[in-house]
JSON list of C-alpha atoms in Angstrom, two decimals:
[
{"chain": "A", "resi": 167, "resn": "PHE", "atom": "CA", "xyz": [5.94, -0.31, 0.11]},
{"chain": "A", "resi": 168, "resn": "ILE", "atom": "CA", "xyz": [3.35, -3.56, -0.15]},
{"chain": "A", "resi": 169, "resn": "ASN", "atom": "CA", "xyz": [6.45, -5.61, -1.06]},
{"chain": "A", "resi": 170, "resn": "PRO", "atom": "CA", "xyz": [9.36, -3.80, 0.43]},
{"chain": "A", "resi": 171, "resn": "ALA", "atom": "CA", "xyz": [11.86, -6.28, -1.57]},
{"chain": "A", "resi": 172, "resn": "ALA", "atom": "CA", "xyz": [10.87, -3.58, -4.87]},
{"chain": "A", "resi": 173, "resn": "LEU", "atom": "CA", "xyz": [12.56, -0.81, -3.13]},
{"chain": "A", "resi": 174, "resn": "SER", "atom": "CA", "xyz": [15.85, -2.34, -4.19]},
{"chain": "A", "resi": 175, "resn": "HIS", "atom": "CA", "xyz": [14.66, -1.36, -8.05]},
{"chain": "A", "resi": 176, "resn": "ILE", "atom": "CA", "xyz": [14.54, 2.13, -7.36]},
{"chain": "A", "resi": 177, "resn": "THR", "atom": "CA", "xyz": [17.09, 4.00, -9.15]},
{"chain": "A", "resi": 178, "resn": "ASN", "atom": "CA", "xyz": [16.83, 7.91, -8.20]},
{"chain": "A", "resi": 179, "resn": "SER", "atom": "CA", "xyz": [15.18, 9.37, -4.85]},
{"chain": "A", "resi": 180, "resn": "GLU", "atom": "CA", "xyz": [11.71, 9.83, -4.90]},
{"chain": "A", "resi": 181, "resn": "ILE", "atom": "CA", "xyz": [8.83, 11.54, -2.76]},
{"chain": "A", "resi": 182, "resn": "LEU", "atom": "CA", "xyz": [4.93, 10.16, -2.99]},
{"chain": "A", "resi": 183, "resn": "PHE", "atom": "CA", "xyz": [2.41, 11.73, -1.65]},
{"chain": "A", "resi": 184, "resn": "GLY", "atom": "CA", "xyz": [-1.34, 10.25, -1.91]},
{"chain": "A", "resi": 185, "resn": "THR", "atom": "CA", "xyz": [-5.06, 10.70, -0.74]},
{"chain": "A", "resi": 186, "resn": "THR", "atom": "CA", "xyz": [-7.82, 8.20, -0.90]},
{"chain": "A", "resi": 187, "resn": "LYS", "atom": "CA", "xyz": [-11.58, 9.17, -0.42]},
{"chain": "A", "resi": 188, "resn": "TYR", "atom": "CA", "xyz": [-13.15, 5.73, 0.73]},
{"chain": "A", "resi": 189, "resn": "TYR", "atom": "CA", "xyz": [-16.52, 5.31, -0.85]},
{"chain": "A", "resi": 190, "resn": "SER", "atom": "CA", "xyz": [-17.19, 8.79, -1.48]},
{"chain": "A", "resi": 191, "resn": "LEU", "atom": "CA", "xyz": [-17.38, 9.39, 2.34]},
{"chain": "A", "resi": 192, "resn": "ASP", "atom": "CA", "xyz": [-16.24, 12.90, 3.43]},
{"chain": "A", "resi": 193, "resn": "PHE", "atom": "CA", "xyz": [-15.38, 11.77, 7.18]},
{"chain": "A", "resi": 194, "resn": "ILE", "atom": "CA", "xyz": [-13.20, 8.95, 6.09]},
{"chain": "A", "resi": 195, "resn": "ASN", "atom": "CA", "xyz": [-9.79, 10.74, 5.51]},
{"chain": "A", "resi": 196, "resn": "TYR", "atom": "CA", "xyz": [-6.67, 8.73, 4.20]},
{"chain": "A", "resi": 197, "resn": "SER", "atom": "CA", "xyz": [-3.77, 9.58, 3.06]},
{"chain": "A", "resi": 198, "resn": "TYR", "atom": "CA", "xyz": [0.17, 8.72, 2.70]},
{"chain": "A", "resi": 199, "resn": "LEU", "atom": "CA", "xyz": [3.57, 10.35, 2.48]},
{"chain": "A", "resi": 200, "resn": "SER", "atom": "CA", "xyz": [6.74, 8.13, 1.45]},
{"chain": "A", "resi": 201, "resn": "PHE", "atom": "CA", "xyz": [10.74, 9.26, 0.89]},
{"chain": "A", "resi": 202, "resn": "ILE", "atom": "CA", "xyz": [12.53, 6.57, -1.42]},
{"chain": "A", "resi": 203, "resn": "HIS", "atom": "CA", "xyz": [16.30, 7.14, -1.51]},
{"chain": "A", "resi": 204, "resn": "PRO", "atom": "CA", "xyz": [18.81, 4.53, -3.25]},
{"chain": "A", "resi": 205, "resn": "ASN", "atom": "CA", "xyz": [21.89, 3.55, -1.15]},
{"chain": "A", "resi": 206, "resn": "SER", "atom": "CA", "xyz": [24.72, 1.48, -1.98]},
{"chain": "A", "resi": 207, "resn": "TYR", "atom": "CA", "xyz": [24.27, -0.55, 1.09]},
{"chain": "A", "resi": 208, "resn": "GLY", "atom": "CA", "xyz": [20.54, -1.17, 0.39]},
{"chain": "A", "resi": 209, "resn": "ASN", "atom": "CA", "xyz": [17.92, 1.21, -0.70]},
{"chain": "A", "resi": 210, "resn": "ILE", "atom": "CA", "xyz": [16.21, 2.70, 1.91]},
{"chain": "A", "resi": 211, "resn": "GLY", "atom": "CA", "xyz": [12.85, 4.27, 2.26]},
{"chain": "A", "resi": 212, "resn": "ILE", "atom": "CA", "xyz": [10.21, 6.00, 4.88]},
{"chain": "A", "resi": 213, "resn": "SER", "atom": "CA", "xyz": [6.15, 6.31, 4.80]},
{"chain": "A", "resi": 214, "resn": "PHE", "atom": "CA", "xyz": [3.86, 7.55, 6.69]},
{"chain": "A", "resi": 215, "resn": "GLN", "atom": "CA", "xyz": [0.01, 6.72, 6.48]},
{"chain": "A", "resi": 216, "resn": "LYS", "atom": "CA", "xyz": [-2.72, 7.90, 8.53]},
{"chain": "A", "resi": 217, "resn": "LEU", "atom": "CA", "xyz": [-6.43, 6.90, 8.51]},
{"chain": "A", "resi": 218, "resn": "GLY", "atom": "CA", "xyz": [-9.20, 9.25, 10.26]},
{"chain": "A", "resi": 219, "resn": "VAL", "atom": "CA", "xyz": [-12.58, 8.90, 11.04]},
{"chain": "A", "resi": 220, "resn": "LYS", "atom": "CA", "xyz": [-14.33, 12.26, 11.96]},
{"chain": "A", "resi": 221, "resn": "SER", "atom": "CA", "xyz": [-17.32, 13.03, 13.75]},
{"chain": "A", "resi": 222, "resn": "ALA", "atom": "CA", "xyz": [-20.84, 14.21, 12.20]},
{"chain": "A", "resi": 223, "resn": "ASP", "atom": "CA", "xyz": [-19.63, 18.14, 12.40]},
{"chain": "A", "resi": 224, "resn": "TYR", "atom": "CA", "xyz": [-16.16, 17.01, 11.00]},
{"chain": "A", "resi": 225, "resn": "HIS", "atom": "CA", "xyz": [-14.45, 18.77, 13.76]},
{"chain": "A", "resi": 226, "resn": "ASN", "atom": "CA", "xyz": [-12.94, 16.26, 15.78]},
{"chain": "A", "resi": 227, "resn": "TYR", "atom": "CA", "xyz": [-11.65, 12.61, 14.96]},
{"chain": "A", "resi": 228, "resn": "LEU", "atom": "CA", "xyz": [-13.66, 9.68, 16.56]},
{"chain": "A", "resi": 229, "resn": "SER", "atom": "CA", "xyz": [-10.59, 7.35, 15.95]},
{"chain": "A", "resi": 230, "resn": "PHE", "atom": "CA", "xyz": [-7.22, 8.19, 14.23]},
{"chain": "A", "resi": 231, "resn": "GLU", "atom": "CA", "xyz": [-5.13, 5.33, 12.98]},
{"chain": "A", "resi": 232, "resn": "SER", "atom": "CA", "xyz": [-1.62, 5.87, 11.88]},
{"chain": "A", "resi": 233, "resn": "SER", "atom": "CA", "xyz": [1.65, 3.77, 11.04]},
{"chain": "A", "resi": 234, "resn": "LEU", "atom": "CA", "xyz": [5.40, 4.90, 10.75]},
{"chain": "A", "resi": 235, "resn": "SER", "atom": "CA", "xyz": [7.51, 2.73, 8.34]},
{"chain": "A", "resi": 236, "resn": "PRO", "atom": "CA", "xyz": [10.83, 2.52, 7.93]},
{"chain": "A", "resi": 237, "resn": "SER", "atom": "CA", "xyz": [11.71, 0.21, 5.18]},
{"chain": "A", "resi": 238, "resn": "GLN", "atom": "CA", "xyz": [14.98, -1.54, 3.27]},
{"chain": "A", "resi": 239, "resn": "GLY", "atom": "CA", "xyz": [15.31, -3.42, -0.04]},
{"chain": "A", "resi": 240, "resn": "PHE", "atom": "CA", "xyz": [18.56, -4.95, -1.27]},
{"chain": "A", "resi": 241, "resn": "SER", "atom": "CA", "xyz": [19.97, -7.35, -3.79]},
{"chain": "A", "resi": 242, "resn": "LEU", "atom": "CA", "xyz": [20.52, -10.56, -2.83]},
{"chain": "A", "resi": 243, "resn": "LEU", "atom": "CA", "xyz": [21.39, -12.15, -6.19]},
{"chain": "A", "resi": 244, "resn": "LYS", "atom": "CA", "xyz": [22.15, -10.58, -9.50]},
{"chain": "A", "resi": 245, "resn": "ASP", "atom": "CA", "xyz": [23.36, -11.63, -12.83]},
{"chain": "A", "resi": 246, "resn": "ARG", "atom": "CA", "xyz": [22.65, -11.40, -16.55]},
{"chain": "A", "resi": 247, "resn": "ASN", "atom": "CA", "xyz": [19.52, -13.24, -16.63]},
{"chain": "A", "resi": 248, "resn": "SER", "atom": "CA", "xyz": [18.09, -13.09, -13.24]},
{"chain": "A", "resi": 249, "resn": "SER", "atom": "CA", "xyz": [17.87, -11.33, -9.73]},
{"chain": "A", "resi": 250, "resn": "LEU", "atom": "CA", "xyz": [16.48, -12.11, -6.06]},
{"chain": "A", "resi": 251, "resn": "ASP", "atom": "CA", "xyz": [15.87, -9.01, -3.87]},
{"chain": "A", "resi": 252, "resn": "LEU", "atom": "CA", "xyz": [15.18, -9.28, 0.16]},
{"chain": "A", "resi": 253, "resn": "GLY", "atom": "CA", "xyz": [13.11, -6.53, 1.82]},
{"chain": "A", "resi": 254, "resn": "TYR", "atom": "CA", "xyz": [11.75, -5.73, 5.01]},
{"chain": "A", "resi": 255, "resn": "SER", "atom": "CA", "xyz": [9.58, -3.20, 6.93]},
{"chain": "A", "resi": 256, "resn": "PHE", "atom": "CA", "xyz": [8.97, -2.07, 10.44]},
{"chain": "A", "resi": 257, "resn": "ASN", "atom": "CA", "xyz": [5.72, -0.88, 11.38]},
{"chain": "A", "resi": 258, "resn": "ILE", "atom": "CA", "xyz": [4.89, 1.42, 14.19]},
{"chain": "A", "resi": 259, "resn": "PHE", "atom": "CA", "xyz": [1.42, 1.72, 14.68]},
{"chain": "A", "resi": 260, "resn": "THR", "atom": "CA", "xyz": [-0.53, 4.22, 16.70]},
{"chain": "A", "resi": 261, "resn": "LEU", "atom": "CA", "xyz": [-4.41, 4.00, 17.38]},
{"chain": "A", "resi": 262, "resn": "LYS", "atom": "CA", "xyz": [-6.33, 7.30, 19.07]},
{"chain": "A", "resi": 263, "resn": "GLN", "atom": "CA", "xyz": [-9.51, 6.86, 20.11]},
{"chain": "A", "resi": 264, "resn": "GLY", "atom": "CA", "xyz": [-11.21, 10.14, 21.15]},
{"chain": "A", "resi": 265, "resn": "GLU", "atom": "CA", "xyz": [-13.97, 10.49, 23.94]},
{"chain": "A", "resi": 266, "resn": "SER", "atom": "CA", "xyz": [-17.27, 8.67, 24.18]},
{"chain": "A", "resi": 267, "resn": "ALA", "atom": "CA", "xyz": [-20.37, 10.34, 24.68]},
{"chain": "A", "resi": 268, "resn": "GLY", "atom": "CA", "xyz": [-21.62, 7.98, 27.62]},
{"chain": "A", "resi": 269, "resn": "VAL", "atom": "CA", "xyz": [-25.00, 7.01, 28.95]},
{"chain": "A", "resi": 270, "resn": "SER", "atom": "CA", "xyz": [-25.82, 10.94, 29.49]},
{"chain": "A", "resi": 271, "resn": "GLY", "atom": "CA", "xyz": [-24.37, 11.74, 25.97]},
{"chain": "A", "resi": 272, "resn": "ASP", "atom": "CA", "xyz": [-22.36, 14.90, 27.02]},
{"chain": "A", "resi": 273, "resn": "GLY", "atom": "CA", "xyz": [-19.62, 13.06, 27.43]},
{"chain": "A", "resi": 274, "resn": "SER", "atom": "CA", "xyz": [-19.43, 13.41, 31.63]},
{"chain": "A", "resi": 275, "resn": "ASP", "atom": "CA", "xyz": [-19.87, 9.73, 32.19]},
{"chain": "A", "resi": 276, "resn": "GLY", "atom": "CA", "xyz": [-18.48, 8.93, 29.04]},
{"chain": "A", "resi": 277, "resn": "LEU", "atom": "CA", "xyz": [-14.70, 7.17, 28.58]},
{"chain": "A", "resi": 278, "resn": "SER", "atom": "CA", "xyz": [-11.75, 9.28, 28.40]},
{"chain": "A", "resi": 279, "resn": "SER", "atom": "CA", "xyz": [-9.35, 9.61, 25.16]},
{"chain": "A", "resi": 280, "resn": "GLN", "atom": "CA", "xyz": [-6.85, 7.26, 24.96]},
{"chain": "A", "resi": 281, "resn": "THR", "atom": "CA", "xyz": [-3.72, 5.99, 22.60]},
{"chain": "A", "resi": 282, "resn": "ILE", "atom": "CA", "xyz": [-2.29, 2.53, 22.05]},
{"chain": "A", "resi": 283, "resn": "TYR", "atom": "CA", "xyz": [0.86, 1.55, 20.46]},
{"chain": "A", "resi": 284, "resn": "ALA", "atom": "CA", "xyz": [1.80, -1.64, 18.60]},
{"chain": "A", "resi": 285, "resn": "TYR", "atom": "CA", "xyz": [4.77, -2.98, 16.41]},
{"chain": "A", "resi": 286, "resn": "GLY", "atom": "CA", "xyz": [4.71, -4.95, 13.27]},
{"chain": "A", "resi": 287, "resn": "ILE", "atom": "CA", "xyz": [7.49, -6.39, 10.90]},
{"chain": "A", "resi": 288, "resn": "ASP", "atom": "CA", "xyz": [6.45, -6.78, 6.88]},
{"chain": "A", "resi": 289, "resn": "LEU", "atom": "CA", "xyz": [9.22, -9.15, 4.89]},
{"chain": "A", "resi": 290, "resn": "GLY", "atom": "CA", "xyz": [9.00, -10.13, 1.28]},
{"chain": "A", "resi": 291, "resn": "LEU", "atom": "CA", "xyz": [10.85, -11.50, -1.33]},
{"chain": "A", "resi": 292, "resn": "LEU", "atom": "CA", "xyz": [11.01, -10.72, -5.02]},
{"chain": "A", "resi": 293, "resn": "SER", "atom": "CA", "xyz": [12.83, -12.47, -7.89]},
{"chain": "A", "resi": 294, "resn": "ASN", "atom": "CA", "xyz": [13.38, -11.35, -11.85]},
{"chain": "A", "resi": 295, "resn": "LEU", "atom": "CA", "xyz": [13.78, -13.63, -14.74]},
{"chain": "A", "resi": 296, "resn": "ARG", "atom": "CA", "xyz": [15.48, -12.02, -18.02]},
{"chain": "A", "resi": 297, "resn": "ASN", "atom": "CA", "xyz": [13.00, -8.87, -17.13]},
{"chain": "A", "resi": 298, "resn": "LYS", "atom": "CA", "xyz": [9.88, -11.10, -18.73]},
{"chain": "A", "resi": 299, "resn": "ILE", "atom": "CA", "xyz": [8.49, -12.99, -15.28]},
{"chain": "A", "resi": 300, "resn": "GLN", "atom": "CA", "xyz": [8.70, -11.49, -11.61]},
{"chain": "A", "resi": 301, "resn": "ILE", "atom": "CA", "xyz": [7.66, -13.49, -9.03]},
{"chain": "A", "resi": 302, "resn": "GLY", "atom": "CA", "xyz": [7.19, -11.95, -5.45]},
{"chain": "A", "resi": 303, "resn": "ALA", "atom": "CA", "xyz": [6.17, -12.90, -1.71]},
{"chain": "A", "resi": 304, "resn": "PHE", "atom": "CA", "xyz": [5.47, -11.13, 1.39]},
{"chain": "A", "resi": 305, "resn": "ILE", "atom": "CA", "xyz": [4.46, -11.45, 5.00]},
{"chain": "A", "resi": 306, "resn": "LYS", "atom": "CA", "xyz": [2.80, -8.86, 6.75]},
{"chain": "A", "resi": 307, "resn": "ASN", "atom": "CA", "xyz": [2.85, -8.65, 10.39]},
{"chain": "A", "resi": 308, "resn": "ILE", "atom": "CA", "xyz": [4.81, -11.79, 10.56]},
{"chain": "A", "resi": 309, "resn": "ASN", "atom": "CA", "xyz": [5.34, -10.98, 14.21]},
{"chain": "A", "resi": 310, "resn": "SER", "atom": "CA", "xyz": [1.97, -11.15, 15.11]},
{"chain": "A", "resi": 311, "resn": "PRO", "atom": "CA", "xyz": [1.74, -7.69, 16.91]},
{"chain": "A", "resi": 312, "resn": "SER", "atom": "CA", "xyz": [-1.47, -7.25, 19.24]},
{"chain": "A", "resi": 313, "resn": "ILE", "atom": "CA", "xyz": [-3.41, -4.06, 20.29]},
{"chain": "A", "resi": 314, "resn": "GLY", "atom": "CA", "xyz": [-5.16, -3.56, 23.45]},
{"chain": "A", "resi": 315, "resn": "LYS", "atom": "CA", "xyz": [-5.17, -5.64, 26.79]},
{"chain": "A", "resi": 316, "resn": "GLY", "atom": "CA", "xyz": [-7.41, -8.22, 28.83]},
{"chain": "A", "resi": 317, "resn": "SER", "atom": "CA", "xyz": [-10.91, -8.49, 27.21]},
{"chain": "A", "resi": 318, "resn": "SER", "atom": "CA", "xyz": [-10.11, -5.65, 24.53]},
{"chain": "A", "resi": 319, "resn": "LEU", "atom": "CA", "xyz": [-6.97, -7.54, 23.31]},
{"chain": "A", "resi": 320, "resn": "GLN", "atom": "CA", "xyz": [-6.93, -7.71, 19.39]},
{"chain": "A", "resi": 321, "resn": "TYR", "atom": "CA", "xyz": [-4.32, -9.67, 17.06]},
{"chain": "A", "resi": 322, "resn": "LEU", "atom": "CA", "xyz": [-3.60, -7.36, 14.01]},
{"chain": "A", "resi": 323, "resn": "PRO", "atom": "CA", "xyz": [-4.17, -9.39, 10.75]},
{"chain": "A", "resi": 324, "resn": "ARG", "atom": "CA", "xyz": [-1.54, -11.30, 9.29]},
{"chain": "A", "resi": 325, "resn": "LYS", "atom": "CA", "xyz": [-1.41, -11.14, 5.76]},
{"chain": "A", "resi": 326, "resn": "LEU", "atom": "CA", "xyz": [0.59, -13.67, 3.04]},
{"chain": "A", "resi": 327, "resn": "SER", "atom": "CA", "xyz": [0.41, -12.62, -0.55]},
{"chain": "A", "resi": 328, "resn": "ILE", "atom": "CA", "xyz": [2.10, -14.18, -3.70]},
{"chain": "A", "resi": 329, "resn": "GLY", "atom": "CA", "xyz": [2.05, -12.50, -6.90]},
{"chain": "A", "resi": 330, "resn": "ILE", "atom": "CA", "xyz": [3.42, -13.43, -10.61]},
{"chain": "A", "resi": 331, "resn": "SER", "atom": "CA", "xyz": [4.15, -10.51, -13.58]},
{"chain": "A", "resi": 332, "resn": "TYR", "atom": "CA", "xyz": [4.36, -11.24, -16.91]},
{"chain": "A", "resi": 333, "resn": "ILE", "atom": "CA", "xyz": [5.92, -8.65, -19.00]},
{"chain": "A", "resi": 334, "resn": "PRO", "atom": "CA", "xyz": [5.48, -9.91, -22.80]},
{"chain": "A", "resi": 335, "resn": "ASN", "atom": "CA", "xyz": [6.74, -6.45, -24.27]},
{"chain": "A", "resi": 336, "resn": "GLU", "atom": "CA", "xyz": [8.20, -3.09, -22.77]},
{"chain": "A", "resi": 337, "resn": "ASN", "atom": "CA", "xyz": [4.41, -1.59, -23.15]},
{"chain": "A", "resi": 338, "resn": "LEU", "atom": "CA", "xyz": [2.33, -4.00, -21.55]},
{"chain": "A", "resi": 339, "resn": "ARG", "atom": "CA", "xyz": [2.84, -5.63, -17.93]},
{"chain": "A", "resi": 340, "resn": "THR", "atom": "CA", "xyz": [0.46, -8.21, -16.48]},
{"chain": "A", "resi": 341, "resn": "HIS", "atom": "CA", "xyz": [-0.01, -9.09, -12.56]},
{"chain": "A", "resi": 342, "resn": "PHE", "atom": "CA", "xyz": [-1.73, -11.81, -10.94]},
{"chain": "A", "resi": 343, "resn": "ASN", "atom": "CA", "xyz": [-1.88, -12.11, -7.00]},
{"chain": "A", "resi": 344, "resn": "LEU", "atom": "CA", "xyz": [-3.01, -14.48, -4.59]},
{"chain": "A", "resi": 345, "resn": "GLU", "atom": "CA", "xyz": [-3.40, -13.21, -0.80]},
{"chain": "A", "resi": 346, "resn": "ARG", "atom": "CA", "xyz": [-4.89, -14.51, 2.57]},
{"chain": "A", "resi": 347, "resn": "LEU", "atom": "CA", "xyz": [-5.44, -13.93, 5.94]},
{"chain": "A", "resi": 348, "resn": "LEU", "atom": "CA", "xyz": [-3.53, -15.68, 8.05]},
{"chain": "A", "resi": 349, "resn": "GLY", "atom": "CA", "xyz": [-6.19, -18.23, 10.13]},
{"chain": "A", "resi": 350, "resn": "TYR", "atom": "CA", "xyz": [-8.65, -17.67, 7.56]},
{"chain": "A", "resi": 351, "resn": "GLU", "atom": "CA", "xyz": [-9.58, -20.06, 4.83]},
{"chain": "A", "resi": 352, "resn": "ASP", "atom": "CA", "xyz": [-10.68, -17.52, 1.90]},
{"chain": "A", "resi": 353, "resn": "LEU", "atom": "CA", "xyz": [-8.20, -16.88, -0.86]},
{"chain": "A", "resi": 354, "resn": "HIS", "atom": "CA", "xyz": [-8.27, -13.53, -2.54]},
{"chain": "A", "resi": 355, "resn": "PHE", "atom": "CA", "xyz": [-7.62, -13.12, -6.11]},
{"chain": "A", "resi": 356, "resn": "ARG", "atom": "CA", "xyz": [-6.42, -9.99, -8.09]},
{"chain": "A", "resi": 357, "resn": "PHE", "atom": "CA", "xyz": [-5.77, -9.60, -11.82]},
{"chain": "A", "resi": 358, "resn": "GLY", "atom": "CA", "xyz": [-4.39, -6.14, -12.91]},
{"chain": "A", "resi": 359, "resn": "PHE", "atom": "CA", "xyz": [-2.68, -4.79, -15.98]},
{"chain": "A", "resi": 360, "resn": "GLU", "atom": "CA", "xyz": [-0.66, -1.80, -17.14]},
{"chain": "A", "resi": 361, "resn": "TYR", "atom": "CA", "xyz": [-0.37, -0.48, -20.86]},
{"chain": "A", "resi": 362, "resn": "ILE", "atom": "CA", "xyz": [2.39, 2.12, -21.47]},
{"chain": "A", "resi": 363, "resn": "PHE", "atom": "CA", "xyz": [1.27, 4.43, -24.47]},
{"chain": "A", "resi": 364, "resn": "ASN", "atom": "CA", "xyz": [4.51, 6.53, -24.41]},
{"chain": "A", "resi": 365, "resn": "GLU", "atom": "CA", "xyz": [6.61, 8.00, -21.92]},
{"chain": "A", "resi": 366, "resn": "MET", "atom": "CA", "xyz": [3.75, 10.44, -20.66]},
{"chain": "A", "resi": 367, "resn": "PHE", "atom": "CA", "xyz": [0.71, 8.53, -20.11]},
{"chain": "A", "resi": 368, "resn": "SER", "atom": "CA", "xyz": [-0.22, 4.84, -18.86]},
{"chain": "A", "resi": 369, "resn": "LEU", "atom": "CA", "xyz": [-3.11, 3.22, -18.44]},
{"chain": "A", "resi": 370, "resn": "ARG", "atom": "CA", "xyz": [-3.96, 0.76, -15.62]},
{"chain": "A", "resi": 371, "resn": "SER", "atom": "CA", "xyz": [-6.88, -1.41, -14.89]},
{"chain": "A", "resi": 372, "resn": "GLY", "atom": "CA", "xyz": [-7.59, -4.81, -12.79]},
{"chain": "A", "resi": 373, "resn": "ILE", "atom": "CA", "xyz": [-10.36, -6.46, -11.06]},
{"chain": "A", "resi": 374, "resn": "GLN", "atom": "CA", "xyz": [-10.73, -8.36, -7.42]},
{"chain": "A", "resi": 375, "resn": "MET", "atom": "CA", "xyz": [-12.60, -11.13, -6.13]},
{"chain": "A", "resi": 376, "resn": "LYS", "atom": "CA", "xyz": [-13.86, -11.66, -2.56]},
{"chain": "A", "resi": 377, "resn": "PRO", "atom": "CA", "xyz": [-14.90, -9.16, -2.04]},
{"chain": "A", "resi": 378, "resn": "ASN", "atom": "CA", "xyz": [-15.75, -8.23, -5.98]},
{"chain": "A", "resi": 379, "resn": "CYS", "atom": "CA", "xyz": [-14.21, -5.02, -7.43]},
{"chain": "A", "resi": 380, "resn": "PHE", "atom": "CA", "xyz": [-13.29, -3.16, -10.46]},
{"chain": "A", "resi": 381, "resn": "GLY", "atom": "CA", "xyz": [-10.51, -0.81, -10.93]},
{"chain": "A", "resi": 382, "resn": "PHE", "atom": "CA", "xyz": [-9.29, 1.51, -13.37]},
{"chain": "A", "resi": 383, "resn": "GLY", "atom": "CA", "xyz": [-7.04, 4.50, -13.45]},
{"chain": "A", "resi": 384, "resn": "PHE", "atom": "CA", "xyz": [-3.86, 6.10, -15.52]},
{"chain": "A", "resi": 385, "resn": "LYS", "atom": "CA", "xyz": [-0.68, 7.89, -14.77]},
{"chain": "A", "resi": 386, "resn": "TYR", "atom": "CA", "xyz": [0.33, 10.72, -16.35]},
{"chain": "A", "resi": 387, "resn": "SER", "atom": "CA", "xyz": [4.17, 12.23, -16.63]},
{"chain": "A", "resi": 388, "resn": "PRO", "atom": "CA", "xyz": [3.93, 15.87, -17.52]},
{"chain": "A", "resi": 389, "resn": "LEU", "atom": "CA", "xyz": [7.56, 16.11, -16.93]},
{"chain": "A", "resi": 390, "resn": "ASP", "atom": "CA", "xyz": [10.41, 13.59, -16.18]},
{"chain": "A", "resi": 391, "resn": "ILE", "atom": "CA", "xyz": [10.55, 13.77, -12.10]},
{"chain": "A", "resi": 392, "resn": "LEU", "atom": "CA", "xyz": [6.94, 14.32, -12.20]},
{"chain": "A", "resi": 393, "resn": "ASN", "atom": "CA", "xyz": [4.27, 11.65, -12.09]},
{"chain": "A", "resi": 394, "resn": "ILE", "atom": "CA", "xyz": [0.44, 11.91, -11.27]},
{"chain": "A", "resi": 395, "resn": "SER", "atom": "CA", "xyz": [-1.91, 9.00, -11.13]},
{"chain": "A", "resi": 396, "resn": "PHE", "atom": "CA", "xyz": [-5.41, 8.48, -10.36]},
{"chain": "A", "resi": 397, "resn": "GLY", "atom": "CA", "xyz": [-7.51, 5.67, -10.08]},
{"chain": "A", "resi": 398, "resn": "ILE", "atom": "CA", "xyz": [-10.99, 4.27, -8.86]},
{"chain": "A", "resi": 399, "resn": "ILE", "atom": "CA", "xyz": [-12.44, 1.04, -7.33]},
{"chain": "A", "resi": 400, "resn": "ALA", "atom": "CA", "xyz": [-15.69, 0.08, -7.88]},
{"chain": "A", "resi": 401, "resn": "GLY", "atom": "CA", "xyz": [-18.12, -2.29, -6.41]},
{"chain": "A", "resi": 402, "resn": "PRO", "atom": "CA", "xyz": [-21.64, -3.91, -6.35]},
{"chain": "A", "resi": 403, "resn": "VAL", "atom": "CA", "xyz": [-22.64, -2.32, -2.85]},
{"chain": "A", "resi": 404, "resn": "MET", "atom": "CA", "xyz": [-20.65, 0.49, -1.97]},
{"chain": "A", "resi": 405, "resn": "PRO", "atom": "CA", "xyz": [-19.90, 3.60, -3.53]},
{"chain": "A", "resi": 406, "resn": "ILE", "atom": "CA", "xyz": [-16.58, 4.19, -5.72]},
{"chain": "A", "resi": 407, "resn": "THR", "atom": "CA", "xyz": [-13.41, 4.89, -3.84]},
{"chain": "A", "resi": 408, "resn": "GLN", "atom": "CA", "xyz": [-11.03, 7.25, -5.36]},
{"chain": "A", "resi": 409, "resn": "ASN", "atom": "CA", "xyz": [-6.98, 7.49, -4.94]},
{"chain": "A", "resi": 410, "resn": "ILE", "atom": "CA", "xyz": [-4.57, 10.55, -6.38]},
{"chain": "A", "resi": 411, "resn": "GLU", "atom": "CA", "xyz": [-1.19, 10.29, -5.79]},
{"chain": "A", "resi": 412, "resn": "LEU", "atom": "CA", "xyz": [2.16, 12.65, -6.71]},
{"chain": "A", "resi": 413, "resn": "SER", "atom": "CA", "xyz": [5.42, 11.61, -6.89]},
{"chain": "A", "resi": 414, "resn": "VAL", "atom": "CA", "xyz": [8.69, 13.76, -7.76]},
{"chain": "A", "resi": 415, "resn": "ARG", "atom": "CA", "xyz": [11.90, 12.34, -8.55]},
{"chain": "A", "resi": 416, "resn": "PHE", "atom": "CA", "xyz": [15.13, 13.98, -7.74]}
]
């Protein structure tokens, strides 16, 4: 779903569920649920993501963000040696902000809760040459969506990402990626690899610059229809971030 053009490569229907514990903090909750289905007119998918920040007593959300994203990926060109795929996502963003305590601290003179909506479009391309080299690019929020009005107006980040993957053999995959927030000069570089030991176990690792991070994880497939993935990201300042994902094919 990061580059929706990759949806064109799926061959089975699949359900994915994942949850992330950011920086080992209990009051930040992020999770996602996705469904992918192959179709002769272009493979389709839908993904729901949510991120919530809870209060000190963990009973209420101070803020709650979510996105619902219908996506489609389809093939533009395919022959014996190469392929070219296109994909898009339509994102419905929701931001809910809880009541503020106000000056008194008991909420009597605070701001009331509110819900804000915005809409974004992602567009991606993916090319494959002899199943050895893949080149992909995508733009997130190509329509420059915004949230809020007046002095509180904020434009959501627009992001351009370009990557290349080299697959020297069926057991090893290497990935390079450059990413830039449009309107900023900094480039974010990522390198990663995946080594497939057998049909049941794969090892993954990678690094990121700006901010500097190191990632490590694995994928375990105890059954043909079930995948379990786990990963951690560690940086020089903040505690580790953990992610676990389950996927079922049918």
